[in-house]
PDB file of C-alpha atoms in Angstrom:
ATOM      1  CA  UNK A   4       6.461 -22.507 -35.376  1.00  0.00           C
ATOM      2  CA  UNK A   5       7.205 -19.303 -34.561  1.00  0.00           C
ATOM      3  CA  UNK A   6       3.074 -18.099 -34.774  1.00  0.00           C
ATOM      4  CA  UNK A   7       2.965 -19.896 -31.499  1.00  0.00           C
ATOM      5  CA  UNK A   8       4.801 -17.281 -29.388  1.00  0.00           C
ATOM      6  CA  UNK A   9       2.777 -14.610 -31.626  1.00  0.00           C
ATOM      7  CA  UNK A  10      -0.819 -16.749 -30.318  1.00  0.00           C
ATOM      8  CA  UNK A  11      -1.659 -14.445 -27.678  1.00  0.00           C
ATOM      9  CA  UNK A  12      -0.628 -11.245 -29.138  1.00  0.00           C
ATOM     10  CA  UNK A  13      -0.301  -8.544 -26.957  1.00  0.00           C
ATOM     11  CA  UNK A  14      -2.188 -10.296 -23.804  1.00  0.00           C
ATOM     12  CA  UNK A  15       0.393 -11.767 -22.088  1.00  0.00           C
ATOM     13  CA  UNK A  16       2.553  -8.398 -22.060  1.00  0.00           C
ATOM     14  CA  UNK A  17      -0.701  -6.482 -20.830  1.00  0.00           C
ATOM     15  CA  UNK A  18      -1.256  -9.255 -17.704  1.00  0.00           C
ATOM     16  CA  UNK A  19       2.497  -8.639 -16.796  1.00  0.00           C
ATOM     17  CA  UNK A  20       1.209  -5.037 -16.466  1.00  0.00           C
ATOM     18  CA  UNK A  21      -2.036  -5.148 -15.125  1.00  0.00           C
ATOM     19  CA  UNK A  22      -0.313  -7.404 -12.956  1.00  0.00           C
ATOM     20  CA  UNK A  23       2.494  -4.752 -12.145  1.00  0.00           C
ATOM     21  CA  UNK A  24       0.499  -2.345 -11.610  1.00  0.00           C
ATOM     22  CA  UNK A  25      -1.231  -3.966  -8.937  1.00  0.00           C
ATOM     23  CA  UNK A  26       1.369  -4.142  -6.876  1.00  0.00           C
ATOM     24  CA  UNK A  27       1.936  -0.436  -7.460  1.00  0.00           C
ATOM     25  CA  UNK A  28      -2.012   0.165  -6.203  1.00  0.00           C
ATOM     26  CA  UNK A  29      -1.571  -2.065  -3.292  1.00  0.00           C
ATOM     27  CA  UNK A  30       1.242  -0.666  -2.097  1.00  0.00           C
ATOM     28  CA  UNK A  31      -0.520   2.808  -2.377  1.00  0.00           C
ATOM     29  CA  UNK A  32      -3.405   1.590  -0.414  1.00  0.00           C
ATOM     30  CA  UNK A  33      -1.314  -0.467   2.289  1.00  0.00           C
ATOM     31  CA  UNK A  34       0.695   3.178   2.503  1.00  0.00           C
ATOM     32  CA  UNK A  35      -2.626   5.161   2.963  1.00  0.00           C
ATOM     33  CA  UNK A  36      -1.965   6.356   6.331  1.00  0.00           C
ATOM     34  CA  UNK A  37       2.667   6.340   6.332  1.00  0.00           C
ATOM     35  CA  UNK A  38       3.453  10.361   5.910  1.00  0.00           C
ATOM     36  CA  UNK A  39       4.791  11.648   3.296  1.00  0.00           C
ATOM     37  CA  UNK A  40       4.442   8.273   1.255  1.00  0.00           C
ATOM     38  CA  UNK A  41       4.188   9.470  -2.535  1.00  0.00           C
ATOM     39  CA  UNK A  42       0.620   7.645  -4.173  1.00  0.00           C
ATOM     40  CA  UNK A  43       2.291   6.297  -7.450  1.00  0.00           C
ATOM     41  CA  UNK A  44       0.764   4.627 -10.680  1.00  0.00           C
ATOM     42  CA  UNK A  45       1.513   2.930 -14.118  1.00  0.00           C
ATOM     43  CA  UNK A  46       1.155   4.951 -17.300  1.00  0.00           C
ATOM     44  CA  UNK A  47      -0.717   2.379 -19.636  1.00  0.00           C
ATOM     45  CA  UNK A  48      -0.011   4.625 -22.623  1.00  0.00           C
ATOM     46  CA  UNK A  49       3.795   5.348 -22.070  1.00  0.00           C
ATOM     47  CA  UNK A  50       4.139   1.131 -21.451  1.00  0.00           C
ATOM     48  CA  UNK A  51       2.021   0.637 -24.518  1.00  0.00           C
ATOM     49  CA  UNK A  52       4.327   2.790 -27.032  1.00  0.00           C
ATOM     50  CA  UNK A  53       7.673   1.839 -25.632  1.00  0.00           C
ATOM     51  CA  UNK A  54       6.461  -2.292 -26.337  1.00  0.00           C
ATOM     52  CA  UNK A  55       5.340  -2.083 -29.465  1.00  0.00           C
ATOM     53  CA  UNK A  56       8.659   0.247 -30.749  1.00  0.00           C
ATOM     54  CA  UNK A  57       7.013   2.937 -31.232  1.00  0.00           C
ATOM     55  CA  UNK A  58       9.256   6.391 -29.302  1.00  0.00           C
ATOM     56  CA  UNK A  59       6.905   9.432 -27.570  1.00  0.00           C
ATOM     57  CA  UNK A  60       9.926  11.626 -28.044  1.00  0.00           C
ATOM     58  CA  UNK A  61      13.512  11.148 -30.113  1.00  0.00           C
ATOM     59  CA  UNK A  62      16.352   9.878 -26.698  1.00  0.00           C
ATOM     60  CA  UNK A  63      19.615  12.186 -26.348  1.00  0.00           C
ATOM     61  CA  UNK A  64      22.249   9.543 -28.102  1.00  0.00           C
ATOM     62  CA  UNK A  65      25.227   8.601 -25.667  1.00  0.00           C
ATOM     63  CA  UNK A  66      28.616   8.564 -26.822  1.00  0.00           C
ATOM     64  CA  UNK A  67      29.773   6.264 -23.656  1.00  0.00           C
ATOM     65  CA  UNK A  68      27.606   3.343 -21.596  1.00  0.00           C
ATOM     66  CA  UNK A  69      29.068   5.296 -18.870  1.00  0.00           C
ATOM     67  CA  UNK A  70      27.174   9.052 -19.625  1.00  0.00           C
ATOM     68  CA  UNK A  71      23.278   8.920 -18.073  1.00  0.00           C
ATOM     69  CA  UNK A  72      21.267   7.838 -20.276  1.00  0.00           C
ATOM     70  CA  UNK A  73      18.438   9.983 -21.028  1.00  0.00           C
ATOM     71  CA  UNK A  74      15.857   7.154 -21.268  1.00  0.00           C
ATOM     72  CA  UNK A  75      15.335   4.553 -18.002  1.00  0.00           C
ATOM     73  CA  UNK A  76      16.307   1.322 -19.089  1.00  0.00           C
ATOM     74  CA  UNK A  77      13.852  -1.869 -17.585  1.00  0.00           C
ATOM     75  CA  UNK A  78      11.611  -1.402 -15.736  1.00  0.00           C
ATOM     76  CA  UNK A  79       8.070   0.010 -15.854  1.00  0.00           C
ATOM     77  CA  UNK A  80       7.738   4.180 -15.876  1.00  0.00           C
ATOM     78  CA  UNK A  81       6.211   5.039 -12.365  1.00  0.00           C
ATOM     79  CA  UNK A  82       4.941   8.336 -12.222  1.00  0.00           C
ATOM     80  CA  UNK A  83       3.417  10.214  -9.381  1.00  0.00           C
ATOM     81  CA  UNK A  84      -0.249  10.859  -8.747  1.00  0.00           C
ATOM     82  CA  UNK A  85      -1.199  14.541  -7.955  1.00  0.00           C
ATOM     83  CA  UNK A  86      -2.963  14.443  -4.922  1.00  0.00           C
ATOM     84  CA  UNK A  87      -6.399  16.278  -5.067  1.00  0.00           C
ATOM     85  CA  UNK A  88      -6.458  16.585  -1.070  1.00  0.00           C
ATOM     86  CA  UNK A  89      -2.708  17.302  -0.520  1.00  0.00           C
ATOM     87  CA  UNK A  90      -2.339  16.288   3.655  1.00  0.00           C
ATOM     88  CA  UNK A  91      -0.835  17.783   6.724  1.00  0.00           C
ATOM     89  CA  UNK A  92       1.924  14.581   6.696  1.00  0.00           C
ATOM     90  CA  UNK A  93       2.891  15.239   3.309  1.00  0.00           C
ATOM     91  CA  UNK A  94       0.548  11.631   2.557  1.00  0.00           C
ATOM     92  CA  UNK A  95      -0.432  11.629  -1.503  1.00  0.00           C
ATOM     93  CA  UNK A  96      -2.632   8.716  -1.323  1.00  0.00           C
ATOM     94  CA  UNK A  97      -6.700   9.601  -1.916  1.00  0.00           C
ATOM     95  CA  UNK A  98      -7.277   6.220  -0.456  1.00  0.00           C
ATOM     96  CA  UNK A  99     -10.826   6.171  -2.936  1.00  0.00           C
ATOM     97  CA  UNK A 100      -9.241   7.102  -5.964  1.00  0.00           C
ATOM     98  CA  UNK A 101      -6.951   4.072  -5.358  1.00  0.00           C
ATOM     99  CA  UNK A 102      -9.413   1.392  -4.460  1.00  0.00           C
ATOM    100  CA  UNK A 103     -11.457   2.938  -7.818  1.00  0.00           C
ATOM    101  CA  UNK A 104      -8.104   2.491  -9.876  1.00  0.00           C
ATOM    102  CA  UNK A 105      -7.673  -0.823  -7.865  1.00  0.00           C
ATOM    103  CA  UNK A 106     -11.249  -2.463  -8.432  1.00  0.00           C
ATOM    104  CA  UNK A 107     -10.699  -0.730 -13.032  1.00  0.00           C
ATOM    105  CA  UNK A 108      -7.000  -2.879 -12.786  1.00  0.00           C
ATOM    106  CA  UNK A 109      -8.527  -5.603 -11.560  1.00  0.00           C
ATOM    107  CA  UNK A 110     -11.725  -5.802 -14.437  1.00  0.00           C
ATOM    108  CA  UNK A 111      -8.494  -4.978 -17.401  1.00  0.00           C
ATOM    109  CA  UNK A 112      -6.478  -7.849 -16.229  1.00  0.00           C
ATOM    110  CA  UNK A 113      -9.366 -10.114 -16.207  1.00  0.00           C
ATOM    111  CA  UNK A 114     -10.948  -8.825 -19.731  1.00  0.00           C
ATOM    112  CA  UNK A 115      -6.875 -10.090 -20.675  1.00  0.00           C
ATOM    113  CA  UNK A 116      -7.682 -13.379 -19.000  1.00  0.00           C
ATOM    114  CA  UNK A 117     -10.495 -14.168 -21.269  1.00  0.00           C
ATOM    115  CA  UNK A 118      -9.062 -12.662 -24.360  1.00  0.00           C
ATOM    116  CA  UNK A 119      -5.946 -15.453 -23.503  1.00  0.00           C
ATOM    117  CA  UNK A 120      -8.886 -17.980 -23.440  1.00  0.00           C
ATOM    118  CA  UNK A 121     -10.834 -17.989 -26.090  1.00  0.00           C
ATOM    119  CA  UNK A 122      -7.440 -17.766 -27.631  1.00  0.00           C
ATOM    120  CA  UNK A 123      -7.332 -21.226 -26.579  1.00  0.00           C
ATOM    121  CA  UNK A 124     -10.074 -22.346 -27.460  1.00  0.00           C
ATOM    122  CA  UNK A 125      -9.912 -20.807 -30.846  1.00  0.00           C
ATOM    123  CA  UNK A 126      -7.067 -23.396 -30.919  1.00  0.00           C
ATOM    124  CA  UNK A 127      -8.618 -26.618 -29.264  1.00  0.00           C
ATOM    125  CA  UNK A 128     -11.608 -26.410 -31.959  1.00  0.00           C
ATOM    126  CA  UNK A 129      -8.950 -25.068 -35.113  1.00  0.00           C
ATOM    127  CA  UNK A 130      -7.317 -29.078 -34.023  1.00  0.00           C
ATOM    128  CA  UNK A 131     -10.177 -31.453 -32.413  1.00  0.00           C
ATOM    129  CA  UNK A 132     -12.026 -30.003 -35.718  1.00  0.00           C
ATOM    130  CA  UNK A 133     -16.211 -30.347 -33.405  1.00  0.00           C
TER     131      UNK A 133
ATOM    132  CA  UNK B  17       5.319 -13.547  -9.755  1.00  0.00           C
ATOM    133  CA  UNK B  18       4.004 -10.416  -9.137  1.00  0.00           C
ATOM    134  CA  UNK B  19       0.449 -10.780  -7.788  1.00  0.00           C
ATOM    135  CA  UNK B  20       2.491 -13.582  -4.418  1.00  0.00           C
ATOM    136  CA  UNK B  21       4.633  -9.972  -3.805  1.00  0.00           C
ATOM    137  CA  UNK B  22       1.160  -7.762  -3.375  1.00  0.00           C
ATOM    138  CA  UNK B  23       0.176 -10.168  -0.221  1.00  0.00           C
ATOM    139  CA  UNK B  24       2.859  -9.106   1.161  1.00  0.00           C
ATOM    140  CA  UNK B  25       1.855  -5.538   0.940  1.00  0.00           C
ATOM    141  CA  UNK B  26      -1.175  -6.579   1.774  1.00  0.00           C
ATOM    142  CA  UNK B  27      -0.308  -8.511   4.890  1.00  0.00           C
ATOM    143  CA  UNK B  28       2.397  -5.099   5.672  1.00  0.00           C
ATOM    144  CA  UNK B  29       0.176  -2.603   5.788  1.00  0.00           C
ATOM    145  CA  UNK B  30      -3.079  -5.526   7.968  1.00  0.00           C
ATOM    146  CA  UNK B  31       0.169  -5.797  10.688  1.00  0.00           C
ATOM    147  CA  UNK B  32       1.542  -2.272  10.753  1.00  0.00           C
ATOM    148  CA  UNK B  33      -2.982  -1.431  10.719  1.00  0.00           C
ATOM    149  CA  UNK B  34      -3.258  -3.833  13.457  1.00  0.00           C
ATOM    150  CA  UNK B  35      -0.720  -2.645  15.701  1.00  0.00           C
ATOM    151  CA  UNK B  36      -1.777   0.166  15.976  1.00  0.00           C
ATOM    152  CA  UNK B  37      -5.240  -0.386  17.063  1.00  0.00           C
ATOM    153  CA  UNK B  38      -3.544  -2.720  19.832  1.00  0.00           C
ATOM    154  CA  UNK B  39      -1.789   0.173  20.800  1.00  0.00           C
ATOM    155  CA  UNK B  40      -5.860   2.623  20.440  1.00  0.00           C
ATOM    156  CA  UNK B  41      -6.736  -0.559  22.770  1.00  0.00           C
ATOM    157  CA  UNK B  42      -3.641   0.229  25.560  1.00  0.00           C
ATOM    158  CA  UNK B  43      -3.993   3.763  24.929  1.00  0.00           C
ATOM    159  CA  UNK B  44      -8.165   3.761  25.839  1.00  0.00           C
ATOM    160  CA  UNK B  45      -7.247   1.213  28.645  1.00  0.00           C
ATOM    161  CA  UNK B  46      -4.924   3.700  30.595  1.00  0.00           C
ATOM    162  CA  UNK B  47      -7.555   6.386  29.341  1.00  0.00           C
ATOM    163  CA  UNK B  48      -7.615   6.445  33.509  1.00  0.00           C
ATOM    164  CA  UNK B  49      -4.325   5.750  35.138  1.00  0.00           C
ATOM    165  CA  UNK B  50      -3.425   8.308  37.794  1.00  0.00           C
ATOM    166  CA  UNK B  51       0.742   8.185  39.478  1.00  0.00           C
ATOM    167  CA  UNK B  52       2.504  10.519  41.001  1.00  0.00           C
ATOM    168  CA  UNK B  53       4.943  11.975  39.139  1.00  0.00           C
ATOM    169  CA  UNK B  54       3.960  13.406  35.986  1.00  0.00           C
ATOM    170  CA  UNK B  55       6.804  11.027  34.378  1.00  0.00           C
ATOM    171  CA  UNK B  56       5.582   7.967  35.877  1.00  0.00           C
ATOM    172  CA  UNK B  57       1.985   8.735  34.470  1.00  0.00           C
ATOM    173  CA  UNK B  58       0.665   7.367  31.684  1.00  0.00           C
ATOM    174  CA  UNK B  59       1.433   8.540  28.501  1.00  0.00           C
ATOM    175  CA  UNK B  60      -0.025   7.778  25.044  1.00  0.00           C
ATOM    176  CA  UNK B  61       1.408   5.618  22.831  1.00  0.00           C
ATOM    177  CA  UNK B  62       2.222   6.198  18.362  1.00  0.00           C
ATOM    178  CA  UNK B  63       3.296   3.862  15.871  1.00  0.00           C
ATOM    179  CA  UNK B  64       5.207   5.875  13.083  1.00  0.00           C
ATOM    180  CA  UNK B  65       4.460   4.096  10.055  1.00  0.00           C
ATOM    181  CA  UNK B  66       7.516   4.002   6.944  1.00  0.00           C
ATOM    182  CA  UNK B  67       7.462   3.321   3.598  1.00  0.00           C
ATOM    183  CA  UNK B  68       9.671   0.383   3.083  1.00  0.00           C
ATOM    184  CA  UNK B  69      10.731  -2.240  -0.311  1.00  0.00           C
ATOM    185  CA  UNK B  70       9.653  -5.905  -0.402  1.00  0.00           C
ATOM    186  CA  UNK B  71      11.859  -8.479  -0.785  1.00  0.00           C
ATOM    187  CA  UNK B  72      14.930  -5.636  -0.895  1.00  0.00           C
ATOM    188  CA  UNK B  73      17.762  -5.479   1.814  1.00  0.00           C
ATOM    189  CA  UNK B  74      17.949  -2.619   4.589  1.00  0.00           C
ATOM    190  CA  UNK B  75      21.142  -1.770   3.375  1.00  0.00           C
ATOM    191  CA  UNK B  76      19.935  -2.499  -0.722  1.00  0.00           C
ATOM    192  CA  UNK B  77      17.358  -0.263   1.213  1.00  0.00           C
ATOM    193  CA  UNK B  78      18.598   2.957   3.022  1.00  0.00           C
ATOM    194  CA  UNK B  79      20.583   3.615  -1.017  1.00  0.00           C
ATOM    195  CA  UNK B  80      18.351   3.619  -2.540  1.00  0.00           C
ATOM    196  CA  UNK B  81      15.508   6.516  -3.244  1.00  0.00           C
ATOM    197  CA  UNK B  82      11.521   5.159  -2.612  1.00  0.00           C
ATOM    198  CA  UNK B  83      11.408   5.574  -6.531  1.00  0.00           C
ATOM    199  CA  UNK B  84      13.094   2.162  -7.697  1.00  0.00           C
ATOM    200  CA  UNK B  85      10.805  -1.134  -7.653  1.00  0.00           C
ATOM    201  CA  UNK B  86       7.384  -0.909  -7.478  1.00  0.00           C
ATOM    202  CA  UNK B  87       6.592  -2.971  -4.659  1.00  0.00           C
ATOM    203  CA  UNK B  88       6.410  -0.833  -1.928  1.00  0.00           C
ATOM    204  CA  UNK B  89       5.228  -2.219   1.909  1.00  0.00           C
ATOM    205  CA  UNK B  90       4.775  -0.720   5.247  1.00  0.00           C
ATOM    206  CA  UNK B  91       6.881  -0.820   8.238  1.00  0.00           C
ATOM    207  CA  UNK B  92       6.560  -0.359  11.617  1.00  0.00           C
ATOM    208  CA  UNK B  93       9.692   2.429  12.799  1.00  0.00           C
ATOM    209  CA  UNK B  94       8.970   2.531  16.489  1.00  0.00           C
ATOM    210  CA  UNK B  95       6.262   3.759  18.878  1.00  0.00           C
ATOM    211  CA  UNK B  96       6.103   6.818  20.189  1.00  0.00           C
ATOM    212  CA  UNK B  97       5.621   8.871  22.979  1.00  0.00           C
ATOM    213  CA  UNK B  98       3.137  11.754  23.286  1.00  0.00           C
ATOM    214  CA  UNK B  99       3.703  15.448  24.647  1.00  0.00           C
ATOM    215  CA  UNK B 100       0.790  16.377  24.604  1.00  0.00           C
ATOM    216  CA  UNK B 101       0.473  18.147  28.238  1.00  0.00           C
ATOM    217  CA  UNK B 102      -0.343  15.768  31.528  1.00  0.00           C
ATOM    218  CA  UNK B 103      -3.619  16.739  33.189  1.00  0.00           C
ATOM    219  CA  UNK B 104      -2.913  17.131  37.088  1.00  0.00           C
ATOM    220  CA  UNK B 105      -5.711  15.852  39.274  1.00  0.00           C
ATOM    221  CA  UNK B 106      -6.457  17.065  43.689  1.00  0.00           C
ATOM    222  CA  UNK B 107      -7.376  13.685  44.575  1.00  0.00           C
ATOM    223  CA  UNK B 108      -6.215  13.632  48.585  1.00  0.00           C
ATOM    224  CA  UNK B 109      -7.653  11.052  49.505  1.00  0.00           C
ATOM    225  CA  UNK B 110      -5.239   8.485  46.890  1.00  0.00           C
ATOM    226  CA  UNK B 111      -2.859   6.061  47.781  1.00  0.00           C
ATOM    227  CA  UNK B 112      -1.230   7.499  44.501  1.00  0.00           C
ATOM    228  CA  UNK B 113      -1.125  11.203  45.231  1.00  0.00           C
ATOM    229  CA  UNK B 114       1.721  13.630  46.740  1.00  0.00           C
ATOM    230  CA  UNK B 115       3.327  15.308  48.916  1.00  0.00           C
ATOM    231  CA  UNK B 116       0.387  17.941  48.129  1.00  0.00           C
ATOM    232  CA  UNK B 117      -2.567  15.990  47.478  1.00  0.00           C
ATOM    233  CA  UNK B 118      -2.075  15.871  43.791  1.00  0.00           C
ATOM    234  CA  UNK B 119      -2.336  12.732  41.354  1.00  0.00           C
ATOM    235  CA  UNK B 120      -1.140  13.002  37.253  1.00  0.00           C
ATOM    236  CA  UNK B 121      -3.418  11.212  34.112  1.00  0.00           C
ATOM    237  CA  UNK B 122      -2.581  10.011  31.690  1.00  0.00           C
ATOM    238  CA  UNK B 123      -1.992  12.691  28.339  1.00  0.00           C
ATOM    239  CA  UNK B 124      -5.018  10.514  26.246  1.00  0.00           C
ATOM    240  CA  UNK B 125      -7.671  11.971  24.714  1.00  0.00           C
ATOM    241  CA  UNK B 126     -10.641   9.733  23.778  1.00  0.00           C
ATOM    242  CA  UNK B 127     -11.538  11.199  21.096  1.00  0.00           C
ATOM    243  CA  UNK B 128      -8.344  10.986  19.215  1.00  0.00           C
ATOM    244  CA  UNK B 129      -8.694   7.442  20.045  1.00  0.00           C
ATOM    245  CA  UNK B 130     -11.349   6.544  18.611  1.00  0.00           C
ATOM    246  CA  UNK B 131     -10.710   8.031  14.934  1.00  0.00           C
ATOM    247  CA  UNK B 132      -7.584   6.433  15.498  1.00  0.00           C
ATOM    248  CA  UNK B 133      -9.503   3.010  15.929  1.00  0.00           C
ATOM    249  CA  UNK B 134     -11.910   3.857  12.625  1.00  0.00           C
ATOM    250  CA  UNK B 135      -8.642   5.246  10.768  1.00  0.00           C
ATOM    251  CA  UNK B 136      -7.146   2.258  11.680  1.00  0.00           C
ATOM    252  CA  UNK B 137     -10.609  -0.065  11.105  1.00  0.00           C
ATOM    253  CA  UNK B 138     -10.869   1.161   7.565  1.00  0.00           C
ATOM    254  CA  UNK B 139      -7.060   0.747   6.549  1.00  0.00           C
ATOM    255  CA  UNK B 140      -6.682  -3.145   7.383  1.00  0.00           C
ATOM    256  CA  UNK B 141     -10.549  -3.162   5.498  1.00  0.00           C
ATOM    257  CA  UNK B 142      -8.883  -2.345   2.052  1.00  0.00           C
ATOM    258  CA  UNK B 143      -6.571  -3.917   2.761  1.00  0.00           C
ATOM    259  CA  UNK B 144      -8.382  -7.342   3.062  1.00  0.00           C
ATOM    260  CA  UNK B 145     -10.460  -6.711   0.416  1.00  0.00           C
ATOM    261  CA  UNK B 146      -6.820  -5.613  -2.550  1.00  0.00           C
ATOM    262  CA  UNK B 147      -5.905  -9.623  -0.540  1.00  0.00           C
ATOM    263  CA  UNK B 148      -9.336 -10.805  -1.786  1.00  0.00           C
ATOM    264  CA  UNK B 149      -9.381  -9.317  -5.296  1.00  0.00           C
ATOM    265  CA  UNK B 150      -6.369 -10.501  -5.373  1.00  0.00           C
ATOM    266  CA  UNK B 151      -6.577 -14.491  -4.769  1.00  0.00           C
ATOM    267  CA  UNK B 152      -9.564 -13.828  -6.744  1.00  0.00           C
ATOM    268  CA  UNK B 153      -7.708 -12.882  -9.524  1.00  0.00           C
ATOM    269  CA  UNK B 154      -4.804 -15.852  -9.533  1.00  0.00           C
ATOM    270  CA  UNK B 155      -7.302 -18.598  -9.054  1.00  0.00           C
ATOM    271  CA  UNK B 156      -8.823 -17.323 -12.451  1.00  0.00           C
ATOM    272  CA  UNK B 157      -5.476 -17.010 -14.095  1.00  0.00           C
ATOM    273  CA  UNK B 158      -4.826 -21.014 -12.468  1.00  0.00           C
ATOM    274  CA  UNK B 159      -7.956 -22.029 -14.530  1.00  0.00           C
ATOM    275  CA  UNK B 160      -7.000 -20.692 -17.562  1.00  0.00           C
ATOM    276  CA  UNK B 161      -8.197 -22.093 -21.002  1.00  0.00           C
ATOM    277  CA  UNK B 162     -10.719 -23.703 -18.877  1.00  0.00           C
TER     278      UNK B 162
END
């Protein structure tokens, strides 16, 4: 039943990504008053190209496992946010930006959830026949 | 389950902000305290926040940089005392007055403290909202497929 593994398509991975992003954004919000804290975010496009196997650029090949890998292994590609209003204490969290990102992130998460729900209901219809 | 991590992060933020509110309350309460020496006078307290990785030991925290894991909470590094100059008032009738009749007031700036209070309460509310949203998402995930 290998088709069952693929039942939900990319939505299970998307759920994990939205969860991770919610974590990053909530860290930003929690550290809104921490001096020197740099706000971070996950680039959805980068993760998508990573999971779909398409490489954005050709990675450098390494001849030994001890060499520094040009492509980060595992984990989510976190990038630092470019501040619109840099503050004196070096903190780059813009609370409004983070709140908006958090809200849109939770909508995306619920969208992924409803895609999965629709898939489950379709299967139910197929099984019960009514 | 990384959604549960958010509760820890937002919780650490709320704890830090409520400590900040606490410090503001002590500063405002002691704004008019006097002492007989500049050293003994009340100095305004200020909390120092720093980012801390959730679920990572302190040793690993010291070795690694911030860029590692996603979950970063807040911790209170300590409480510093303000170096602002102490006000001297001439009050010979005050029982706390020194030999030349001066008492030393606190260096609390009430305007600073009120601004701090508003900022802390807004940040606290932000963290509460994050927690509420996360709770709703988790409940929706639990009822997946209905």
